[in-house]
Coordinates of C-alpha atoms in Angstrom, one line a residue:
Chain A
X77 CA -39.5 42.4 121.9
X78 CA -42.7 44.7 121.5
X79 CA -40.7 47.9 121.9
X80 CA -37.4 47.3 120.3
X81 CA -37.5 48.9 117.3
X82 CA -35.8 46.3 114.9
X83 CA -37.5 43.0 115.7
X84 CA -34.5 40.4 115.2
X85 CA -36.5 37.7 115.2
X86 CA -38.9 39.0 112.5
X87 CA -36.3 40.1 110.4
X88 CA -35.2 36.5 110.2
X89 CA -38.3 35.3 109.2
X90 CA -38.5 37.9 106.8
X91 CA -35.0 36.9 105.6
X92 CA -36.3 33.2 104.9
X93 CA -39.3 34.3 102.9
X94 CA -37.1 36.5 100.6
X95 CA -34.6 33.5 99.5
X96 CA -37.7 32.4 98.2
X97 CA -37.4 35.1 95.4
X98 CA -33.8 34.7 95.1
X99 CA -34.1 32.1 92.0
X100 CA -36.2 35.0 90.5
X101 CA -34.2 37.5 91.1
X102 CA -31.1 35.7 89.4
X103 CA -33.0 34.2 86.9
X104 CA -33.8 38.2 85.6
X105 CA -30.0 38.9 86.4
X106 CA -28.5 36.2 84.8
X107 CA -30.6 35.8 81.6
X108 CA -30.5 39.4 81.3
X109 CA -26.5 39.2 81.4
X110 CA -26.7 36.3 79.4
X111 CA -28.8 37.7 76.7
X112 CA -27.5 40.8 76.6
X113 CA -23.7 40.0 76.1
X114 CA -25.1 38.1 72.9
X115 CA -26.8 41.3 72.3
X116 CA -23.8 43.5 73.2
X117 CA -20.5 41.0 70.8
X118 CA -23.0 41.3 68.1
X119 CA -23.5 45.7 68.0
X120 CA -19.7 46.0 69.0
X121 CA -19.2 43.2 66.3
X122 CA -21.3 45.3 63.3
X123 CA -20.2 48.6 64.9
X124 CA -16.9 47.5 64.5
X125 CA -16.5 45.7 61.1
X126 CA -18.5 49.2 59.8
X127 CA -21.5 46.5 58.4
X128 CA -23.8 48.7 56.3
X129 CA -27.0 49.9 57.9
X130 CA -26.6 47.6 60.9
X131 CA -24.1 49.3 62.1
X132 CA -25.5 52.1 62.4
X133 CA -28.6 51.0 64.1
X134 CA -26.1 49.5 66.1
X135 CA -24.5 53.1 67.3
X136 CA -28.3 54.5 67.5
X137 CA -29.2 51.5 69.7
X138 CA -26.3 52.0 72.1
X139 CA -26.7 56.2 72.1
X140 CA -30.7 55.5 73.1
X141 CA -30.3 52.3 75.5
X142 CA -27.8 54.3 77.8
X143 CA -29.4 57.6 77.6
X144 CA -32.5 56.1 78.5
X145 CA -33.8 55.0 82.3
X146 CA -34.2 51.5 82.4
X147 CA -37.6 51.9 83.8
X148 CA -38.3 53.5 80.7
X149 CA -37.1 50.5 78.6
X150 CA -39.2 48.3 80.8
X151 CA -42.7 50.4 80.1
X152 CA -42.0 50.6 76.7
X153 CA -41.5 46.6 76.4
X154 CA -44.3 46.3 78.5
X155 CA -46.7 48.9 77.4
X156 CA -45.5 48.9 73.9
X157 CA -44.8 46.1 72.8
X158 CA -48.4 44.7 73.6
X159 CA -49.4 47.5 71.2
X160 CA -47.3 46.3 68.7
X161 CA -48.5 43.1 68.5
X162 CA -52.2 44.2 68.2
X163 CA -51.3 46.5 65.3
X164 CA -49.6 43.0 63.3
X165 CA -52.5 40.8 64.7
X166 CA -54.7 43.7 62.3
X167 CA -56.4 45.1 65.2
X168 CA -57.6 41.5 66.8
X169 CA -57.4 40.9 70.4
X170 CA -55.8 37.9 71.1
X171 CA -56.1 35.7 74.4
X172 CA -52.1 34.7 73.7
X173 CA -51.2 38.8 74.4
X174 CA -52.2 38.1 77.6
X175 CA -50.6 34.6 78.3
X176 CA -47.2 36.7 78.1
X177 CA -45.7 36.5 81.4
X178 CA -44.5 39.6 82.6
X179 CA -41.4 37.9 83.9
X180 CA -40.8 37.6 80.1
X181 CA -40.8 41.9 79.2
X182 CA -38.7 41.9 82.2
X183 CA -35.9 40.0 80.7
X184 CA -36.0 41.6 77.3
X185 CA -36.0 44.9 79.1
X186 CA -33.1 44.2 81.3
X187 CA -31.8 42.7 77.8
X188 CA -31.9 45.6 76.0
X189 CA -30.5 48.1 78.9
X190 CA -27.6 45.5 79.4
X191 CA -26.5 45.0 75.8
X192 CA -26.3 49.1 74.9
X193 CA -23.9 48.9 78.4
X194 CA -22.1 46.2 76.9
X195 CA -21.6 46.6 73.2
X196 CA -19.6 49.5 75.2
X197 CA -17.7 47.1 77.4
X198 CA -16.9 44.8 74.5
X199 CA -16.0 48.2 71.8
X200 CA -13.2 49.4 74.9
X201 CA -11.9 46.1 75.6
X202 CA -11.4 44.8 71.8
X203 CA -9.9 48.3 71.3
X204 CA -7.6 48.1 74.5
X205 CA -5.7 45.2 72.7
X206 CA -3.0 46.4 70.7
X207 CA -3.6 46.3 66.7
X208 CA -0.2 44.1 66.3
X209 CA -1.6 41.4 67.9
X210 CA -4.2 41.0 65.2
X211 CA -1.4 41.8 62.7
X212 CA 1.1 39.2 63.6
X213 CA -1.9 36.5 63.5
X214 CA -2.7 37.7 59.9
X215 CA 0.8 37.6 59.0
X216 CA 0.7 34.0 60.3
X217 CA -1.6 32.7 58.3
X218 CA -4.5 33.0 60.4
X219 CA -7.8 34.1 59.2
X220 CA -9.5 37.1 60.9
X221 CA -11.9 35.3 62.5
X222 CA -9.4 32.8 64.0
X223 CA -6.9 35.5 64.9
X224 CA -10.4 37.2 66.6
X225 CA -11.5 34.2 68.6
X226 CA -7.7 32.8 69.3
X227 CA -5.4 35.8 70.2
X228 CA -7.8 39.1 70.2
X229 CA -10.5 38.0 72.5
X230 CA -8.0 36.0 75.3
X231 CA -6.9 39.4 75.8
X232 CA -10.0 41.3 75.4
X233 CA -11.7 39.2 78.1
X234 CA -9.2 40.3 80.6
X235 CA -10.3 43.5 80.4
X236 CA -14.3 43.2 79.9
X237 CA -14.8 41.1 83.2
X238 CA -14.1 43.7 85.4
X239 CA -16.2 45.7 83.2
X240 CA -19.4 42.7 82.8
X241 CA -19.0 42.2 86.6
X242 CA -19.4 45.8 87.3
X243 CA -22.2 45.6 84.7
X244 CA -23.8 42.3 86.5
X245 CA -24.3 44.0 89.6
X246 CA -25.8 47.0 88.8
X247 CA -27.7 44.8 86.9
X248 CA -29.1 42.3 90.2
X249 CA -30.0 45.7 91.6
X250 CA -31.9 46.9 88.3
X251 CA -33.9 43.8 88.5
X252 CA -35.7 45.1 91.5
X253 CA -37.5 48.1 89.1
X254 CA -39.3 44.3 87.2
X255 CA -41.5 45.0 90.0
X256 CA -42.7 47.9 88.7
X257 CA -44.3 45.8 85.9
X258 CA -45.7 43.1 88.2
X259 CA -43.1 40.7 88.5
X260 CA -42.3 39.2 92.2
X261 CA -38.3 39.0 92.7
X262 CA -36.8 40.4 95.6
X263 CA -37.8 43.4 96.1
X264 CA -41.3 43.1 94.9
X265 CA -41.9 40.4 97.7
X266 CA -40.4 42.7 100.2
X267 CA -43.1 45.1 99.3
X268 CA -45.7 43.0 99.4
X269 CA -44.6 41.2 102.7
X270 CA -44.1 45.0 104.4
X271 CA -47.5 46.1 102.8
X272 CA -49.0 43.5 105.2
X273 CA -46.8 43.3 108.3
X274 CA -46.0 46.8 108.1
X275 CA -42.3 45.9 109.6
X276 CA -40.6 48.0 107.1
X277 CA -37.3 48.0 108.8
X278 CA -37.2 44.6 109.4
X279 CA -38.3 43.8 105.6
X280 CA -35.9 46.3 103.6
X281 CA -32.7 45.1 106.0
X282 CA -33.3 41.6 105.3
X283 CA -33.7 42.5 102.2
X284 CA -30.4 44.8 102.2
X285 CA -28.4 42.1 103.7
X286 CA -29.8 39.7 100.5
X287 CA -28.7 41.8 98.1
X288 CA -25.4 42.1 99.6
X289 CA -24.8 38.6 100.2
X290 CA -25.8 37.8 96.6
X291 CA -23.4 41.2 95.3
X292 CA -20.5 40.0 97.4
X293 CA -20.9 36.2 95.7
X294 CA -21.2 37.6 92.1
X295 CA -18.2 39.8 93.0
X296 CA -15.8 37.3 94.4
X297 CA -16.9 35.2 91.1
X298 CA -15.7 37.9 89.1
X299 CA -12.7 38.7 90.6
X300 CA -11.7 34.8 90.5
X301 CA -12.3 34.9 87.0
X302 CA -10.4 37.7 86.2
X303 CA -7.4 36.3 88.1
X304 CA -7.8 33.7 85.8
X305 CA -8.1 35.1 82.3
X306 CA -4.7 37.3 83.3
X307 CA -2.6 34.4 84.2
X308 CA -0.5 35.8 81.3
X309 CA 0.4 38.8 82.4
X310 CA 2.5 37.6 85.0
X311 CA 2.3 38.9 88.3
X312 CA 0.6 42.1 86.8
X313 CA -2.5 41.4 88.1
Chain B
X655 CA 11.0 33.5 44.0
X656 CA 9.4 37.2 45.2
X657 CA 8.8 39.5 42.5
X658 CA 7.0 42.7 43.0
X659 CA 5.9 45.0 40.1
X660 CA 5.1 47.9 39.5
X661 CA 3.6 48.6 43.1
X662 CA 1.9 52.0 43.5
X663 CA 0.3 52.9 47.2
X664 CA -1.1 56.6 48.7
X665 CA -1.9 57.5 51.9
X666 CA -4.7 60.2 51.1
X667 CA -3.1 62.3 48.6
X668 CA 0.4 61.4 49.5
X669 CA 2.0 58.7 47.6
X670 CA 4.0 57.0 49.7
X671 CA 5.2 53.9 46.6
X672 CA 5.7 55.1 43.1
X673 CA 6.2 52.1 41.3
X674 CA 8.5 49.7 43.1
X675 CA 9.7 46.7 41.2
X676 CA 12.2 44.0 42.4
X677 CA 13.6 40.4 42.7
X678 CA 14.2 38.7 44.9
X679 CA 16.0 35.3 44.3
X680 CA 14.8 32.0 46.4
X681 CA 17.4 31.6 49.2
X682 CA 19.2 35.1 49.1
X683 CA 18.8 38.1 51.9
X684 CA 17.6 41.7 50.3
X685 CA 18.4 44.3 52.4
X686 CA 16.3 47.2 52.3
X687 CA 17.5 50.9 53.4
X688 CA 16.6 54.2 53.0
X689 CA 15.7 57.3 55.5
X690 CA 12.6 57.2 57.3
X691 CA 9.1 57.9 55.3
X692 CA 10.7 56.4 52.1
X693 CA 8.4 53.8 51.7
X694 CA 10.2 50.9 53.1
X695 CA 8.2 49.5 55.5
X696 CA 4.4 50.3 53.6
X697 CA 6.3 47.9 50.8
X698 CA 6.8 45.2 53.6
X699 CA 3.1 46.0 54.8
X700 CA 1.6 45.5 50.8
X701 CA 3.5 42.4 50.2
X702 CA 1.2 40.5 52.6
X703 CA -1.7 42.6 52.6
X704 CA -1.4 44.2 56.3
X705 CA -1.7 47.3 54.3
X706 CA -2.8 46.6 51.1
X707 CA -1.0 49.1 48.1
X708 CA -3.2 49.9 45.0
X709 CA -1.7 48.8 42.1
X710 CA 0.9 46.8 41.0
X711 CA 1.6 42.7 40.7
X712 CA 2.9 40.6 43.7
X713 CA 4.4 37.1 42.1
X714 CA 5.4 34.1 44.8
X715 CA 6.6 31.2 42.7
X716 CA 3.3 30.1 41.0
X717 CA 0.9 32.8 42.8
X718 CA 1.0 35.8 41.1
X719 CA -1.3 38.5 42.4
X720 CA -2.9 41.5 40.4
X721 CA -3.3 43.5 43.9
X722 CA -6.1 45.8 42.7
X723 CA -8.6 42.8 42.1
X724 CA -7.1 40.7 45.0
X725 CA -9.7 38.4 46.3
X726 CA -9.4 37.0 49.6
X727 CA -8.0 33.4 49.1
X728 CA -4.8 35.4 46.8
X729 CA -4.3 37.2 50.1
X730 CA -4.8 34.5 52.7
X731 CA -2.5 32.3 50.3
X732 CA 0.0 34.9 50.5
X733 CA 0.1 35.4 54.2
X734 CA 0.4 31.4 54.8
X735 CA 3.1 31.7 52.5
X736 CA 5.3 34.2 54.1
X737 CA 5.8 35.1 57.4
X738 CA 6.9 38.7 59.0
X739 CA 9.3 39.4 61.4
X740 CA 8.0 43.1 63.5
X741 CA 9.4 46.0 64.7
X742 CA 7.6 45.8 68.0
X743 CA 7.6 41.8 68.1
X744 CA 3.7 41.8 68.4
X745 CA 4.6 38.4 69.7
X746 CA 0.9 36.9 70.8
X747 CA 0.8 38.3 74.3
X748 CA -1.8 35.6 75.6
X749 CA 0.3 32.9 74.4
X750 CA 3.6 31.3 75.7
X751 CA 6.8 31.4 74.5
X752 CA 6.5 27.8 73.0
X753 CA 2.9 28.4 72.1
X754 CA 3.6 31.1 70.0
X755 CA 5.4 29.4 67.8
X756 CA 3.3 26.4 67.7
X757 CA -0.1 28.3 67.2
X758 CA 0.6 28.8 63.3
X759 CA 1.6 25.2 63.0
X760 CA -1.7 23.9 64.7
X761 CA -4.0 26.7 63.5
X762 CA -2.8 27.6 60.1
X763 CA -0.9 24.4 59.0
X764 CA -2.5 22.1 61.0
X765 CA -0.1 20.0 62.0
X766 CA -0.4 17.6 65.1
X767 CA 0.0 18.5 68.5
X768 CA 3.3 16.1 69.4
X769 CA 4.8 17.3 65.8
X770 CA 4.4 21.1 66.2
X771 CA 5.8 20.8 69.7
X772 CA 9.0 19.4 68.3
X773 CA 9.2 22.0 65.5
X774 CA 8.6 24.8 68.2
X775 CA 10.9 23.5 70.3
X776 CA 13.7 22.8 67.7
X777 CA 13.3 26.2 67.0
X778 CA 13.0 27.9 70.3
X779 CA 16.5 25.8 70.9
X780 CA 17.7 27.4 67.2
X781 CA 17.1 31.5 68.7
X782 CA 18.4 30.1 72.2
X783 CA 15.8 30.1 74.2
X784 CA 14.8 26.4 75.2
X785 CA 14.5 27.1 78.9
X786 CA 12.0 29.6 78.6
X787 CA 9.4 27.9 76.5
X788 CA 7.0 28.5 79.5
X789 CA 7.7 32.2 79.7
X790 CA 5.1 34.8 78.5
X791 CA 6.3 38.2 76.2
X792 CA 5.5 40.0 79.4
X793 CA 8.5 38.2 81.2
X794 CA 10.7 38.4 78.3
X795 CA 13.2 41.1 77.5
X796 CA 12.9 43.0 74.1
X797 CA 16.0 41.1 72.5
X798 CA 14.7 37.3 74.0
X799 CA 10.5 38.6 72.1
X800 CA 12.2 39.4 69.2
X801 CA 13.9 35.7 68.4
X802 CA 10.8 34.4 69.4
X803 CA 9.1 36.6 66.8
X804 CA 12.1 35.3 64.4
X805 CA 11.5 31.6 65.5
X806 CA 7.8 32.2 65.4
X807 CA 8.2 33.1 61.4
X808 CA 10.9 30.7 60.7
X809 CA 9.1 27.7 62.1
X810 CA 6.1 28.4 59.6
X811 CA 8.4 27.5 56.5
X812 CA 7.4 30.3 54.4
X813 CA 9.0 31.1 51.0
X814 CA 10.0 34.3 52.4
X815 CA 10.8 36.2 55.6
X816 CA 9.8 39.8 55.7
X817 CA 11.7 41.7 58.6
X818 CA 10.1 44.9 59.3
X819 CA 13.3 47.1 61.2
X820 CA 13.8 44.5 63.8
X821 CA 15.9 45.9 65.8
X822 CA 14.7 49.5 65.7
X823 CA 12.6 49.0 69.7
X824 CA 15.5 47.3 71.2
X825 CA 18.0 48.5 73.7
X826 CA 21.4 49.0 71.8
X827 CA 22.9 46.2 74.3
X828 CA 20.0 43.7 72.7
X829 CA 20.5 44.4 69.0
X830 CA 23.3 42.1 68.3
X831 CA 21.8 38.9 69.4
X832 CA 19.0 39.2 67.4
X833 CA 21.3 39.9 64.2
X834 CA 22.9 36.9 64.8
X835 CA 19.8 34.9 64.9
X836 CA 19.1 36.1 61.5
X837 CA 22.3 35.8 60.5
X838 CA 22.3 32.3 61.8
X839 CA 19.1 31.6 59.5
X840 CA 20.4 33.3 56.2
X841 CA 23.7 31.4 56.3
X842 CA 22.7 27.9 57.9
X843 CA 19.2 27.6 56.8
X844 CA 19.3 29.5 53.7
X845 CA 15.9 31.3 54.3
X846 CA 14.6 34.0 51.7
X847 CA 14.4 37.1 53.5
X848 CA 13.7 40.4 52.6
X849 CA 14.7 42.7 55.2
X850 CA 14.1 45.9 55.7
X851 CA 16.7 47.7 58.1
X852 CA 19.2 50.4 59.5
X853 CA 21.5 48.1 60.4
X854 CA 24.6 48.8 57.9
X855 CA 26.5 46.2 59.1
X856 CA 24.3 43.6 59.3
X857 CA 23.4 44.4 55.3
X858 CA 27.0 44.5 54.3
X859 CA 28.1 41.3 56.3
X860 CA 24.4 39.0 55.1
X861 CA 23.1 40.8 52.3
X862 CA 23.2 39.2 48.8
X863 CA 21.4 42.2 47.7
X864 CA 21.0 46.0 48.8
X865 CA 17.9 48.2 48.1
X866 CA 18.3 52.1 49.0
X867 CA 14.9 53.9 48.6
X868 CA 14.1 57.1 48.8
X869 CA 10.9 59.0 48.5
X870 CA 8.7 56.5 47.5
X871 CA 11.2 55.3 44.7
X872 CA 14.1 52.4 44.5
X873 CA 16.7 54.9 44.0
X874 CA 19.9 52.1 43.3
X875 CA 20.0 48.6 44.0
X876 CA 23.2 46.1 44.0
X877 CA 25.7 44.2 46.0
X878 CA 26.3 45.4 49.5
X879 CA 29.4 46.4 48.0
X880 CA 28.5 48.5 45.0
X881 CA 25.5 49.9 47.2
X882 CA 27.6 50.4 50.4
X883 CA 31.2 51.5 49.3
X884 CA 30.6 52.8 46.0
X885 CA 27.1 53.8 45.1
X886 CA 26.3 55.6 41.7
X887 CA 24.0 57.9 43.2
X888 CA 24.4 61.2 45.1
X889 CA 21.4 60.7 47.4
X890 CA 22.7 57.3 48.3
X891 CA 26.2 59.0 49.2
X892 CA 24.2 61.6 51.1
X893 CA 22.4 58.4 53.0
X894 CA 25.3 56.7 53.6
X895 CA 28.0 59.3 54.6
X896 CA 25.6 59.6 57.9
X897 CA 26.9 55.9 58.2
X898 CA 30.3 55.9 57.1
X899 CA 31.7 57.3 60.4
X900 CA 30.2 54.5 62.6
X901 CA 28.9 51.2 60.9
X902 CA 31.1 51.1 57.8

């Protein structure tokens, strides 16, 4: 197989030591998601309600986070941050700055880039559901909050999963710029694999064919849900 | 008893209620009518907060509400106390039929599961709808929503009903069954409602009482038959002679 010019065989192998970095890769993706939908319900939440001061930050926080490359984010949590912490510490160096992981300014990053995307998702959905509905639980009785969590988010939901599962994929393909701050996922093991072999092609399409086997899982995932949520529509959906 | 007083709202600069004040009796229908903009509905709205007004007294029986320095427990008191009927249903669109119904009784008055079902279902069986307790608002018709909506407020007990124009979205072909339903619960039940309408016949063949308002004001108030056939006003005559040929 010397002269072929995609080694099969090696691509496999390759293929093998990638799903190594899978966990890694999710673990970003996931906590990210995770972290930043709690990030996200919270600025639509005091965006929404028009909470003094906090909502605003919350607008300025969603303008900047989506304006802004998330490679930018990443540096800034990663370069910054460190900064930060020896300007509190009163100038002293501490040997805990460095115990950081790096894994760990990945994930607030990719936190901060998802939740500006999805204090967004979470503003168009809630407003997508027609005003009434929160009327007529008022009317009932309800309070706001249950009216919220009972008959405002059921329907909201159907709406933001198309939205957060669009938002989760990008965001298993964003993870691959952590590498860029020394984390090994994916893509950063790919790199380093291909920096010694120097089988590019092999590498990057076993590492194409991971990403789309992990997208297209994540994807069918989503869609199931959102079959779900919609059950009342009928056969709208 | 509902007694408003003195209830003053604006919309920007435009006032919309200029000091509405009116009775009305435990276990009597009000009918409310009047041209479009007049008010009618944004005195619906203020009863129960949706849209609160600015001035003016709300009285329930033993609640009685200074709106102006209205804390939240006055209005959540309120709303628990009277339910609201709505133009566009607003039924709760992730719910079923049956669930709508029983999602105030579990929520809000927290009854038990196996009582709340037989309350919803009594009254789903009440509008005529029993078979489609499993049906969702999206695979009802406008008419079938709206006695939900009806069944929905009824089921809650409240001292009063507000109807906000519940027939105005539906179909002409639709309107009568759900004036029976309300009919049914005025003359069998007895319910308190204040109802706020077009409907001319429906207010001379239920009404106890008729409101016409205009411009913010009540302009004459009375029996269906004073109101309807012989009204004191000229700008109730003006109303009501658009009427006269049709309805009346």
């Amino acid at each position: 197989m010397e002269d072929s010019i995609v080694d099969l065989t090696y691509a496999l192998e390759a293929f093998r030591y990638l799903l190594g970095f899978v966990p890694v890769t999710l673990a970003l993706a996931v906590g990210s998601m995770f972290l930043g939908s709690l990030l996200g319900l919270a600025v639509m939440f005091v965006r929404w309600r028009n909470v003094p001061i906090l909502g605003k930050l919350g607008t300025g926080y969603v303008v900047i986070g989506r304006a802004l490359p998330t490679l930018i984010i990443l540096y800034v949590v990663f370069f910054a941050f460190p900064v930060f912490l020896l300007y509190v510490n009163d100038g002293q160096v501490s040997e805990r700055f460095n115990a950081i992981p790096p894994f760990l300014f990945a994930l607030v990053g990719l936190t901060l880039h998802s939740g500006a995307y999805l204090a967004e998702v979470f503003r168009t959905a809630v407003q997508s559901v027609n005003k009434g509905q929160m009327e007529a639980a008022l009317a009932c009785g309800m309070t706001w909050s249950q009216g919220f969590r009972r008959i405002v988010l059921p329907q909201a939901a159907v709406l933001a999963v198309p939205l957060m599962g669009n938002q989760f994929l990008s965001l298993i393909k964003n993870t691959s710029i952590a590498f860029m701050i020394t984390v090994l996922e994916m893509f950063g093991a790919a790199n380093y694999l291909s920096s010694i072999s120097e089988r590019y092609i092999e590498i990057y399409l076993a590492l194409a064919a991971l990403y789309w086997l992990v997208g297209m899982f994540f994807e069918t995932l989503f869609r199931k849900l959102e079959v779900r949520l919609a059950v009342y529509k009928g056969s709208k959906v | 008893m509902l007694a408003l007083k003195d209830i003053y709202k604006s919309f920007g600069t435009h006032e919309v209620l200029k000091g509405i004040s009116c009775t009305i009796p435990t276990g009597s229908v009000t009918v409310i009518i009047g041209p479009s903009g007049s008010g009618k509905t944004t005195l619906l709205r203020g009863i129960n907060f949706l849209e609160p007004a600015d001035k003016g007294t709300i009285i329930l029986d033993d609640l009685k509400v200074n709106v102006e320095k209205a804390v939240s427990e006055e209005i959540h008191r309120l709303r628990q106390e009277t339910a609201m009927v709505f133009q566009s249903y607003n039924l709760f669109a992730n719910k079923t039929a049956l669930e709508n119904i029983t999602e105030g009784l579990l929520i809000v008055k927290k009854m038990d599961k196996r009582q709340a079902l037989e309350k919803a279902r009594y009254y789903l069986n009440k509008v005529g709808l029993a078979d489609r307790e499993k049906a969702y608002p999206s695979q009802l018709s406008g008419g079938q929503q709206q006695r939900i909506g009806i069944a929905r407020a009824l089921a809650l007990d409240p001292k009063v009903v507000l109807f906000d124009e519940p027939t105005s979205a539906l179909d002409p072909e639709l309107v009568g069954e759900v004036l029976d339903t309300m009919k049914k619960a005025a003359e069998e039940e007895h319910r308190t409602m204040l109802v706020v309408t077009h409907e001319m016949a429906f207010a001379r063949d239920v009404a106890d009482h008729v409101i016409f308002m205009e411009g913010g004001y009540i302009v004459e108030e009375g029996s269906p038959k004073e109101v309807l056939y012989s009204p004191r006003e000229q700008r109730t005559k003006q109303f009501l002679a658009r009427f006269r040929s049709t309805a009346l």
